[in-house]
Structures are given as C-alpha cells and as structure tokens.
Short mmCIF file of C-alpha atoms in Angstrom, two decimals:
data_model
loop_
_atom_site.label_atom_id
_atom_site.label_comp_id
_atom_site.label_asym_id
_atom_site.label_seq_id
_atom_site.Cartn_x
_atom_site.Cartn_y
_atom_site.Cartn_z
CA UNK A 49 -0.51 -0.18 0.01
CA UNK A 50 1.68 3.63 -1.53
CA UNK A 51 1.02 6.30 1.05
CA UNK A 52 2.01 9.39 0.11
CA UNK A 53 3.67 10.60 3.12
CA UNK A 54 6.34 8.47 1.99
CA UNK A 55 8.34 10.86 0.27
CA UNK A 56 8.45 13.87 2.93
CA UNK A 57 9.99 10.62 5.37
CA UNK A 58 12.77 9.27 2.74
CA UNK A 59 13.86 13.82 2.69
CA UNK A 60 13.85 13.23 6.25
CA UNK A 61 16.13 10.75 5.57
CA UNK A 62 18.55 12.30 3.62
CA UNK A 63 18.73 15.91 5.61
CA UNK A 64 21.85 16.52 7.37
CA UNK A 65 22.43 19.38 10.37
CA UNK A 66 19.04 20.34 10.30
CA UNK A 67 17.08 16.17 10.90
CA UNK A 68 15.54 16.06 14.14
CA UNK A 69 13.47 13.03 15.53
CA UNK A 70 10.30 12.56 13.92
CA UNK A 71 7.18 12.22 15.91
CA UNK A 72 3.88 11.07 13.66
CA UNK A 73 0.88 11.68 14.96
CA UNK A 74 -2.59 10.11 13.47
CA UNK A 75 -5.49 8.56 14.77
CA UNK A 76 -5.34 5.12 15.67
CA UNK A 77 -5.65 2.60 12.94
CA UNK A 78 -4.61 5.02 10.77
CA UNK A 79 -0.91 3.19 9.24
CA UNK A 80 1.38 5.04 11.79
CA UNK A 81 3.38 1.45 12.56
CA UNK A 82 2.72 0.05 8.79
CA UNK A 83 4.46 2.72 6.81
CA UNK A 84 7.65 3.34 10.03
CA UNK A 85 8.14 -0.43 9.57
CA UNK A 86 7.52 -0.21 5.66
CA UNK A 87 9.92 3.04 5.41
CA UNK A 88 12.57 1.20 7.32
CA UNK A 89 12.69 -1.90 5.05
CA UNK A 90 13.27 0.47 1.79
CA UNK A 91 15.70 3.01 3.22
CA UNK A 92 17.62 1.24 6.20
CA UNK A 93 20.00 -1.77 6.29
CA UNK A 94 18.37 -2.90 9.54
CA UNK A 95 15.64 -1.26 11.79
CA UNK A 96 15.05 -1.38 15.32
CA UNK A 97 11.08 -1.54 16.94
CA UNK A 98 10.06 -0.56 20.44
CA UNK A 99 6.57 -0.45 21.27
CA UNK A 100 5.86 1.27 24.67
CA UNK A 101 3.18 -0.29 25.19
CA UNK A 102 3.92 -4.08 25.86
CA UNK A 103 7.65 -3.32 25.97
CA UNK A 104 8.19 -2.82 29.78
CA UNK A 105 11.44 -3.45 30.44
CA UNK A 106 12.62 -1.34 27.53
CA UNK A 107 10.91 1.44 28.96
CA UNK A 108 12.22 1.14 31.78
CA UNK A 109 15.47 1.93 30.53
CA UNK A 110 14.33 5.27 30.63
CA UNK A 111 14.05 5.93 34.21
CA UNK A 112 17.63 6.30 34.45
CA UNK A 113 19.61 9.35 33.36
CA UNK A 114 18.43 9.91 29.90
CA UNK A 115 21.71 10.24 28.08
CA UNK A 116 21.73 9.04 24.77
CA UNK A 117 25.09 7.24 24.57
CA UNK A 118 23.29 5.20 27.42
CA UNK A 119 20.11 4.31 25.88
CA UNK A 120 22.17 3.69 22.54
CA UNK A 121 23.89 0.86 24.22
CA UNK A 122 21.15 -0.49 26.34
CA UNK A 123 18.80 -1.15 23.81
CA UNK A 124 21.77 -2.86 21.76
CA UNK A 125 22.55 -4.91 24.50
CA UNK A 126 19.05 -5.79 24.08
CA UNK A 127 17.83 -5.99 20.79
CA UNK A 128 21.78 -8.08 19.90
CA UNK A 129 21.69 -5.05 17.40
CA UNK A 130 24.37 -2.41 16.40
CA UNK A 131 22.43 1.65 15.98
CA UNK A 132 24.51 2.58 12.99
CA UNK A 133 24.06 5.93 12.50
CA UNK A 134 22.38 6.74 8.73
CA UNK A 135 22.15 2.80 8.42
CA UNK A 136 19.93 2.14 11.03
CA UNK A 137 16.23 3.25 11.50
CA UNK A 138 14.93 2.82 15.55
CA UNK A 139 11.71 3.15 15.97
CA UNK A 140 9.91 4.29 19.02
CA UNK A 141 6.03 3.31 19.06
CA UNK A 142 3.33 3.92 20.71
CA UNK A 143 5.39 6.60 22.36
CA UNK A 144 2.84 8.62 24.44
CA UNK A 145 3.25 5.02 26.75
CA UNK A 146 6.09 6.37 27.97
CA UNK A 147 6.87 10.05 28.56
CA UNK A 148 10.70 9.80 29.57
CA UNK A 149 10.96 7.57 26.00
CA UNK A 150 9.69 11.67 24.38
CA UNK A 151 11.49 13.53 26.65
CA UNK A 152 14.58 11.68 25.74
CA UNK A 153 13.90 12.89 21.97
CA UNK A 154 15.44 16.60 23.25
CA UNK A 155 18.57 14.76 23.91
CA UNK A 156 19.05 12.49 20.80
CA UNK A 157 18.41 16.13 18.88
CA UNK A 158 20.81 17.78 20.27
CA UNK A 159 23.22 15.72 21.35
CA UNK A 160 23.07 12.52 19.07
CA UNK A 161 21.30 13.89 15.55
CA UNK A 162 23.30 11.86 13.72
CA UNK A 163 21.28 8.58 14.60
CA UNK A 164 17.59 8.44 12.88
CA UNK A 165 14.58 7.96 14.88
CA UNK A 166 11.02 7.81 14.47
CA UNK A 167 8.26 7.81 17.13
CA UNK A 168 4.27 7.78 16.68
CA UNK A 169 1.74 7.47 18.96
CA UNK A 170 -1.98 7.19 18.52
CA UNK A 171 -3.08 9.13 21.70
CA UNK A 172 0.34 11.27 21.63
CA UNK A 173 -2.50 14.50 20.94
CA UNK A 174 -4.47 13.57 23.72
CA UNK A 175 -1.09 13.18 26.50
CA UNK A 176 0.79 15.99 25.51
CA UNK A 177 -1.77 17.88 26.30
CA UNK A 178 -2.02 17.12 29.77
CA UNK A 179 -0.76 19.14 32.68
CA UNK A 180 3.14 18.08 33.43
CA UNK A 181 3.59 16.23 30.61
CA UNK A 182 7.26 16.99 28.91
CA UNK A 183 7.17 17.08 25.26
CA UNK A 184 10.76 18.62 23.24
CA UNK A 185 9.38 21.56 21.36
CA UNK A 186 11.24 21.90 18.76
CA UNK A 187 13.64 19.55 18.64
CA UNK A 188 11.56 17.29 16.56
CA UNK A 189 10.18 17.37 13.46
CA UNK A 190 6.01 16.69 13.45
CA UNK A 191 3.60 14.54 10.93
CA UNK A 192 0.75 13.51 10.94
CA UNK A 193 -0.89 10.78 8.91
CA UNK A 194 -4.30 11.02 7.51
CA UNK A 195 -6.68 8.27 6.66
CA UNK A 196 -6.15 7.21 2.59
CA UNK A 197 -7.23 10.43 1.15
CA UNK A 198 -9.11 9.69 -2.38
CA UNK A 199 -6.16 9.72 -5.07
CA UNK A 200 -4.10 6.81 -2.20
CA UNK A 201 -7.44 4.57 -3.00
CA UNK A 202 -7.04 4.64 -6.23
CA UNK A 203 -3.87 3.47 -6.23
CA UNK A 204 -4.39 0.78 -3.67
CA UNK A 205 -7.56 -0.54 -6.24
CA UNK A 206 -5.17 -0.31 -8.84
CA UNK A 207 -6.08 2.66 -10.95
CA UNK A 208 -2.96 4.89 -10.47
CA UNK A 209 -3.62 5.55 -14.24
CA UNK A 210 -6.19 7.60 -13.46
CA UNK A 211 -4.64 9.91 -10.44
CA UNK A 212 -2.45 11.87 -12.80
CA UNK A 213 -5.02 12.20 -15.44
CA UNK A 214 -7.43 13.89 -12.69
CA UNK A 215 -4.10 16.25 -11.58
CA UNK A 216 -3.37 16.72 -15.13
CA UNK A 217 -7.15 18.27 -15.94
CA UNK A 218 -7.09 19.79 -12.89
CA UNK A 219 -4.58 22.14 -13.81
CA UNK A 220 -5.92 22.65 -17.20
CA UNK A 221 -8.76 22.56 -15.71
CA UNK A 222 -9.89 20.42 -18.24
CA UNK A 223 -13.54 18.40 -19.06
CA UNK A 224 -12.70 14.53 -18.29
CA UNK A 225 -13.25 12.02 -20.52
CA UNK A 226 -17.15 11.30 -20.39
CA UNK A 227 -16.46 7.44 -19.47
CA UNK A 228 -13.54 8.32 -16.72
CA UNK A 229 -15.88 10.68 -15.09
CA UNK A 230 -18.72 7.94 -14.49
CA UNK A 231 -15.62 5.41 -13.76
CA UNK A 232 -14.43 7.81 -11.20
CA UNK A 233 -17.74 8.96 -9.80
CA UNK A 234 -18.28 5.37 -8.96
CA UNK A 235 -15.12 4.69 -7.29
CA UNK A 236 -15.68 7.88 -5.41
CA UNK A 237 -19.41 6.86 -4.08
CA UNK A 238 -17.24 3.05 -3.28
CA UNK A 239 -15.08 5.28 -1.02
CA UNK A 240 -17.89 7.48 1.02
CA UNK A 241 -18.86 3.26 2.29
CA UNK A 242 -14.89 1.99 2.37
CA UNK A 243 -12.91 5.78 3.38
CA UNK A 244 -9.97 5.33 4.45
CA UNK A 245 -8.84 3.82 7.01
CA UNK A 246 -5.45 1.02 6.31
CA UNK A 247 -7.50 -2.56 7.22
CA UNK A 248 -10.61 -1.63 5.80
CA UNK A 249 -9.39 -0.86 1.73
CA UNK A 250 -7.00 -4.04 2.45
CA UNK A 251 -10.16 -5.63 3.27
CA UNK A 252 -11.73 -4.31 -0.10
CA UNK A 253 -8.83 -4.49 -1.88
CA UNK A 254 -8.64 -8.64 -0.87
CA UNK A 255 -11.91 -9.49 -1.42
CA UNK A 256 -13.46 -7.58 -3.95
CA UNK A 257 -16.26 -7.22 -1.49
CA UNK A 258 -18.10 -4.44 0.52
CA UNK A 259 -19.97 -7.45 2.54
CA UNK A 260 -17.11 -7.11 5.74
CA UNK A 261 -16.33 -4.05 5.29
CA UNK A 262 -18.09 -2.60 7.72
CA UNK A 263 -17.76 -5.54 10.50
CA UNK A 264 -13.54 -4.16 10.30
CA UNK A 265 -14.68 -0.41 10.67
CA UNK A 266 -16.87 -1.19 13.13
CA UNK A 267 -13.61 -2.84 14.65
CA UNK A 268 -12.36 0.40 14.86
CA UNK A 269 -14.59 2.18 16.10
CA UNK A 270 -14.76 -0.01 18.61
CA UNK A 271 -10.82 0.32 19.62
CA UNK A 272 -11.91 4.29 19.72
CA UNK A 273 -13.86 3.97 22.20
CA UNK A 274 -12.00 1.94 24.63
CA UNK A 275 -9.44 4.42 23.99
CA UNK A 276 -12.01 6.21 25.80
CA UNK A 277 -12.22 4.14 28.35
CA UNK A 278 -8.54 3.75 28.17
CA UNK A 279 -7.04 7.45 28.40
CA UNK A 280 -9.45 9.34 30.46
CA UNK A 281 -11.11 9.25 34.23
CA UNK A 282 -14.83 7.24 33.95
CA UNK A 283 -16.78 10.40 34.37
CA UNK A 284 -14.91 12.26 31.73
CA UNK A 285 -14.78 9.11 28.96
CA UNK A 286 -19.41 9.05 29.58
CA UNK A 287 -18.57 12.55 28.39
CA UNK A 288 -16.41 11.75 25.59
CA UNK A 289 -18.51 8.95 24.37
CA UNK A 290 -21.11 10.95 24.28
CA UNK A 291 -20.20 13.78 22.08
CA UNK A 292 -18.82 11.49 19.73
CA UNK A 293 -22.02 9.74 19.37
CA UNK A 294 -23.85 12.63 18.63
CA UNK A 295 -21.89 12.88 15.70
CA UNK A 296 -24.17 11.66 13.02
CA UNK A 297 -26.93 14.31 14.72
CA UNK A 298 -24.69 16.68 14.21
CA UNK A 299 -24.10 16.61 10.43
CA UNK A 300 -27.35 15.22 9.84
CA UNK A 301 -28.46 19.23 9.89
CA UNK A 302 -28.81 21.98 7.00
CA UNK A 303 -26.63 24.07 9.60
CA UNK A 304 -23.36 21.67 10.79
CA UNK A 305 -22.42 24.31 13.70
CA UNK A 306 -22.05 22.09 16.50
CA UNK A 307 -24.69 21.97 19.09
CA UNK A 308 -24.10 20.85 22.69
CA UNK A 309 -27.92 20.29 22.92
CA UNK A 310 -27.89 17.09 20.43
CA UNK A 311 -25.16 15.50 22.80
CA UNK A 312 -27.95 15.77 25.54
CA UNK A 313 -30.21 18.19 26.82
CA UNK A 314 -28.67 20.29 29.16
CA UNK A 315 -25.16 19.77 27.29
CA UNK A 316 -23.33 22.75 27.91
CA UNK A 317 -19.63 24.09 26.03
CA UNK A 318 -18.66 24.17 30.64
CA UNK A 319 -19.65 20.50 30.70
CA UNK A 320 -18.26 19.47 27.31
CA UNK A 321 -15.41 21.38 25.84
CA UNK A 322 -12.60 19.11 27.28
CA UNK A 323 -14.33 15.93 25.47
CA UNK A 324 -14.44 17.70 22.35
CA UNK A 325 -11.10 18.77 23.32
CA UNK A 326 -9.71 15.16 23.48
CA UNK A 327 -11.57 14.10 20.35
CA UNK A 328 -9.91 16.38 18.34
CA UNK A 329 -6.41 16.21 19.98
CA UNK A 330 -6.31 12.10 19.63
CA UNK A 331 -7.24 13.00 16.13
CA UNK A 332 -10.89 10.49 16.11
CA UNK A 333 -12.77 14.47 14.59
CA UNK A 334 -11.41 16.97 12.56
CA UNK A 335 -12.36 20.47 13.85
CA UNK A 336 -13.39 23.42 11.26
CA UNK A 337 -13.94 27.12 13.37
CA UNK A 338 -15.71 29.86 11.76
CA UNK A 339 -14.82 33.01 10.10
CA UNK A 340 -16.15 36.33 10.11
CA UNK A 341 -14.68 37.58 7.21
CA UNK A 342 -13.35 36.58 3.57
CA UNK A 343 -9.84 38.48 4.72
CA UNK A 344 -5.98 37.28 4.74
CA UNK A 345 -4.96 36.39 7.39
CA UNK A 346 -8.16 33.56 8.10
CA UNK A 347 -6.81 33.02 11.39
CA UNK A 348 -6.78 36.78 12.36
CA UNK A 349 -11.04 36.35 12.08
CA UNK A 350 -11.37 32.68 13.63
CA UNK A 351 -14.36 32.66 15.93
CA UNK A 352 -14.22 29.11 18.57
CA UNK A 353 -17.56 29.35 19.67
CA UNK A 354 -18.57 28.18 16.22
CA UNK A 355 -17.33 25.30 14.90
CA UNK A 356 -18.28 22.19 12.98
CA UNK A 357 -16.82 18.71 13.61
CA UNK A 358 -15.83 16.20 11.38
CA UNK A 359 -15.28 12.45 11.73
CA UNK A 360 -11.30 11.78 11.08
CA UNK A 361 -12.60 9.13 8.29
CA UNK A 362 -16.16 9.31 6.41
CA UNK A 363 -15.73 5.30 5.78
CA UNK A 364 -16.21 5.23 9.29
CA UNK A 365 -19.12 7.94 9.19
CA UNK A 366 -20.76 5.11 7.19
CA UNK A 367 -20.33 2.35 9.66
CA UNK A 368 -21.46 4.83 12.30
CA UNK A 369 -24.06 5.55 10.61
CA UNK A 370 -25.29 1.92 9.49
CA UNK A 371 -25.59 2.73 5.80
CA UNK A 372 -25.42 0.19 3.34
CA UNK A 373 -23.17 0.72 -0.23
CA UNK A 374 -26.47 0.18 -2.10
CA UNK A 375 -27.71 3.02 -0.43
CA UNK A 376 -25.38 5.51 -1.73
CA UNK A 377 -25.05 3.89 -5.02
CA UNK A 378 -29.09 4.05 -5.91
CA UNK A 379 -29.56 7.66 -4.06
CA UNK A 380 -31.14 6.22 -1.50
CA UNK A 381 -29.78 8.89 1.08
CA UNK A 382 -31.45 11.34 2.80
CA UNK A 383 -29.79 14.46 0.82
CA UNK A 384 -28.86 16.35 3.73
CA UNK A 385 -26.69 13.35 4.71
CA UNK A 386 -25.67 12.08 1.84
CA UNK A 387 -24.39 16.27 1.60
CA UNK A 388 -22.93 15.48 5.25
CA UNK A 389 -20.70 12.28 3.66
CA UNK A 390 -19.67 14.97 0.88
CA UNK A 391 -18.59 17.52 3.09
CA UNK A 392 -16.91 15.04 5.40
CA UNK A 393 -14.62 14.28 2.40
CA UNK A 394 -13.86 16.88 1.81
CA UNK A 395 -12.83 18.15 5.27
CA UNK A 396 -10.84 15.32 5.95
CA UNK A 397 -8.91 15.47 2.23
CA UNK A 398 -8.78 19.34 2.63
CA UNK A 399 -6.65 18.45 6.10
CA UNK A 400 -4.51 15.86 4.88
CA UNK A 401 -3.65 18.46 1.95
CA UNK A 402 -2.18 20.31 4.84
CA UNK A 403 -5.14 22.99 4.98
CA UNK A 404 -6.83 24.19 8.67
CA UNK A 405 -10.39 23.98 8.00
CA UNK A 406 -12.42 27.54 7.95
CA UNK A 407 -16.04 28.17 7.05
CA UNK A 408 -17.91 30.97 6.35
CA UNK A 409 -21.20 32.51 7.10
CA UNK A 410 -22.95 35.72 6.85
CA UNK A 411 -25.69 37.12 8.48
CA UNK A 412 -27.05 39.30 6.08
CA UNK A 413 -28.11 37.85 3.82
CA UNK A 414 -27.89 34.52 6.12
CA UNK A 415 -24.75 32.80 3.60
CA UNK A 416 -22.59 30.24 4.42
CA UNK A 417 -19.97 28.25 2.42
CA UNK A 418 -18.62 24.85 3.64
CA UNK A 419 -15.20 26.02 3.36
CA UNK A 420 -13.01 29.23 3.47
CA UNK A 421 -8.78 27.76 2.73
CA UNK A 422 -5.46 29.62 2.51
CA UNK A 423 -3.98 28.33 -0.50
CA UNK A 424 -0.26 29.69 -1.60
CA UNK A 425 -1.28 33.62 -0.15
CA UNK A 426 -4.88 33.58 -1.52
CA UNK A 427 -8.21 33.41 0.24
CA UNK A 428 -10.45 30.14 -1.65
CA UNK A 429 -13.88 29.98 -1.01
CA UNK A 430 -15.48 26.36 -1.75
CA UNK A 431 -18.56 25.09 -1.86
CA UNK A 432 -19.78 21.35 -1.93
CA UNK A 433 -22.61 19.99 -3.76
CA UNK A 434 -23.10 16.19 -3.31
CA UNK A 435 -24.80 16.21 -6.40
CA UNK A 436 -25.52 17.97 -10.06
CA UNK A 437 -27.80 20.74 -8.60
CA UNK A 438 -25.10 23.47 -8.05
CA UNK A 439 -26.73 26.65 -7.57
CA UNK A 440 -24.26 28.81 -5.75
CA UNK A 441 -25.91 31.97 -3.66
CA UNK A 442 -24.03 31.94 -0.92
CA UNK A 443 -20.47 31.77 -3.58
CA UNK A 444 -21.83 34.82 -5.19
CA UNK A 445 -22.49 36.94 -2.04
CA UNK A 446 -19.13 36.46 -0.75
CA UNK A 447 -17.86 37.40 -4.07
CA UNK A 448 -19.24 40.14 -4.27
CA UNK A 449 -18.43 41.13 -0.28
CA UNK A 450 -14.14 39.33 -1.00
CA UNK A 451 -13.71 39.80 -4.62
CA UNK A 452 -11.54 36.13 -4.44
CA UNK A 453 -9.58 35.42 -8.02
CA UNK A 454 -10.52 32.17 -8.16
CA UNK A 455 -13.45 29.88 -5.37
CA UNK A 456 -13.87 25.87 -6.16
CA UNK A 457 -18.05 24.12 -6.36
CA UNK A 458 -17.32 20.59 -5.83
CA UNK A 459 -19.73 18.57 -6.90
CA UNK A 460 -20.89 15.98 -10.08
CA UNK A 461 -20.16 17.80 -12.92
CA UNK A 462 -16.87 17.61 -15.03
CA UNK A 463 -14.23 20.34 -14.51
CA UNK A 464 -15.44 23.95 -16.36
CA UNK A 465 -14.77 27.58 -15.45
CA UNK A 466 -17.09 30.48 -15.14
CA UNK A 467 -17.43 34.10 -14.01
CA UNK A 468 -14.04 32.61 -11.42
CA UNK A 469 -16.01 29.79 -10.15
CA UNK A 470 -13.60 26.58 -10.66
CA UNK A 471 -16.00 23.02 -11.33
CA UNK A 472 -14.22 20.25 -9.99
CA UNK A 473 -16.29 16.58 -9.56
CA UNK A 474 -16.49 15.30 -6.38
CA UNK A 475 -13.11 12.69 -6.91
CA UNK A 476 -10.58 15.66 -7.38
CA UNK A 477 -10.86 17.82 -4.34
CA UNK A 478 -7.16 15.90 -3.53
CA UNK A 479 -5.76 17.78 -6.29
CA UNK A 480 -6.60 21.48 -4.44
#
C-alpha cells in the first residue's frame, strides 16, 4: 500500500545537519506503524522496533539518565543489534505510554543528531495536552498521517492511471472524458462507504467485496471507544463517548455548526468542552472553525465559539450510521446526509493536504460557505454539492464581498470554469 507521506519520510532521511527526531501523529489504526516499518525496510539496512505499550522492560531504560549514549547501549544490548548512524532506523512506537522516552528525543536532537529516530503514538495528542507532560518543543519534526486520501485509494485499487489523469485535467481545468468521469464518480461512491482506513481498504482490495467492510470499520470504532475509557477518567470518558455518539446527528442538519444540546439536554460548552478537545487531540474528529471575514489571514477572524466537527474518516461515518453501499449508489440517502458525507470527505481531504479548516457565514443576507482556505497566499472559498444541483447563492455573495481571484465548487459535474468559479468533480478534491 503506497502512501504519499513516504516521499516526506525519504526527504527527512536525506537531511543532514538539520534533521531532528521524527514524531508521527495519527489516529489509532491509520497505519503509522506500517508506514514506519515499510520505510525502514525500503531505505535502511536494519531497524529496531520498540512498542512502549508492550515492552515494559525497554521502557524502564528511560527511568534513569536520558543520555543518548547510555540509552543506545542498553537498546543494542537488549536487541543484540548494532545501531549505526544513517543505516539504522530506531522506531519508538506508542511513545505516549512512556513520557521519559518522548522527553529523550530532545537529547537525541541536541547530542546525537546523527542517529535516525522515528516515534509514533495514537493518543500522543491527548497525552501532550495533559498537565505536567513534557514535550520536546522545537526538537522534533512533527508530521501527521491521515487515512488514505482518494488518490491513494485509487492506487490501492489498481487505478493509478486515473490519478495522473485527474491532476492533468485539474491543472488545465478541462473536462474529463465522459466515460472516465462517470467511472470515477463510481469509485468516489465506493470511497464514501469504504473510506481510507488501511484495514477497510485492504479488506475490499483483497476480497473485492464490500460485505465485511463494516465489520472491520466497527472494530476500529470500538477501539476508539475503548481508548476513551482507557485514557480518560470514568466521568470524562462517559462525556467523551456521548459527544462522539452525537456526531451523526451533528452532521445531519442543514446548519452543521456543532450544537451541544444534541449531546444531551442541558449540555453546554462548560460541561463538554474538554470532551470535544479530547476528540480533536486524539485525531478521532477534525475541527472546522467559523471565520467572520473572508480576508487574510483567516486565523485573525476565527470565531472559536462556532465550529463544525467531522469524523477523521468518511468510511467510519458510514459505518457509524449503518448505511449500506447500495443506499449510496441508488441515491437512497436523505439529501442532508448525502451532503454530510460529501462534506466530511472534503474536510478530511483538505486536512490531509495540510490546510487549516474554516467555514464562513454571513448574517445579511444569511449565507454560508462550507470551507474557506488559504492557498498560496490567497483566500479560496469552497462550496460542496453532493449532486449536480450547483446553485451557488452563498458563493456569489462571498464573491461580491471579498472578490477572491477564484473559487472552487465541488460537485458531480465535470471540470469547468465560469465567472471565476472553478467546477471540480468530487473525485478531484485531492488536487486542491
């Protein structure tokens, strides 16, 4: 399974003086361990893999002095392998389970930068936001691994030729051949059901059947729920779980702004704010804040009291709601939920491409744009349409107010451009 992040890992390996230890974030079961071990197999002569949740004896090495020479000697003795600069990749997995190991990365950066160390942790985002947790700020290179984006999904399905074709037509803003366009919309519909979690993608790729995909996805969702109980207090885990369970209802509204009352009657930001933060830091959900103005820089006009939440993976959202693939293909879903799936898909794709997520609303007249991003120093509004109905009143209102150079309208329609609005097919969001 090819992942786009591999190219960035290779660039990290090739760095000389400015290379720091790598810390790879990502929600549980997104493929962090796989990609690091695959990276080691392809580009290093040998590797040493340490899982701090399972290897308590190795974790004990870090209870003493965090001297790199001492730690390397202990690890070499334990595994019976030499650790050689530029030739050995040292993998620290589930590093959130050993705070001292995370703290040691500072000393590896300062005193032994010639050694290649890659760390990963599923609940690392939650751990480092705890009080008293030590994080080596400025001493590590941080990256996040997201679920497979649609281009990676196509490659996993043996459809690599379509990826370059889509990119070429995006660059020229030129219509795709009709047959290819409709075949790709079919793959997009499958992606809405399967999503980008590696286990779900592998299940479909291996069996060429969707029957067992929901079972795989539900195991992942159950693992997330188990993490809530494991890494939070009993009272907090109940609130986190209730907030998580409200996600389908949050997205099944015309206005997808997060509403605490949908968690339970009487719920407020004061009661559930920390629960929402836990879900965001864990990577289980993605946050999208409202901006009050469509001007640079967007972060200056952020309204943190108004936000939307999306699941990290659209396939998990499909499993969460129990919909079947034929419900998507036969267009049997509520228009509101069909739109929710398309919006969630766009959110996770934009996030994987490195964009901060914002949306824009206006009171007079009432208008809303699903996303507004900063792309190459420009403000780019994005509107998501799940079908071919592409009326764009909000986009025209935004255009009149802020005069963006160009705008993206995402729908089932083919590529095209008119009056500054670029029509982008749903399967081409990864090109943005």
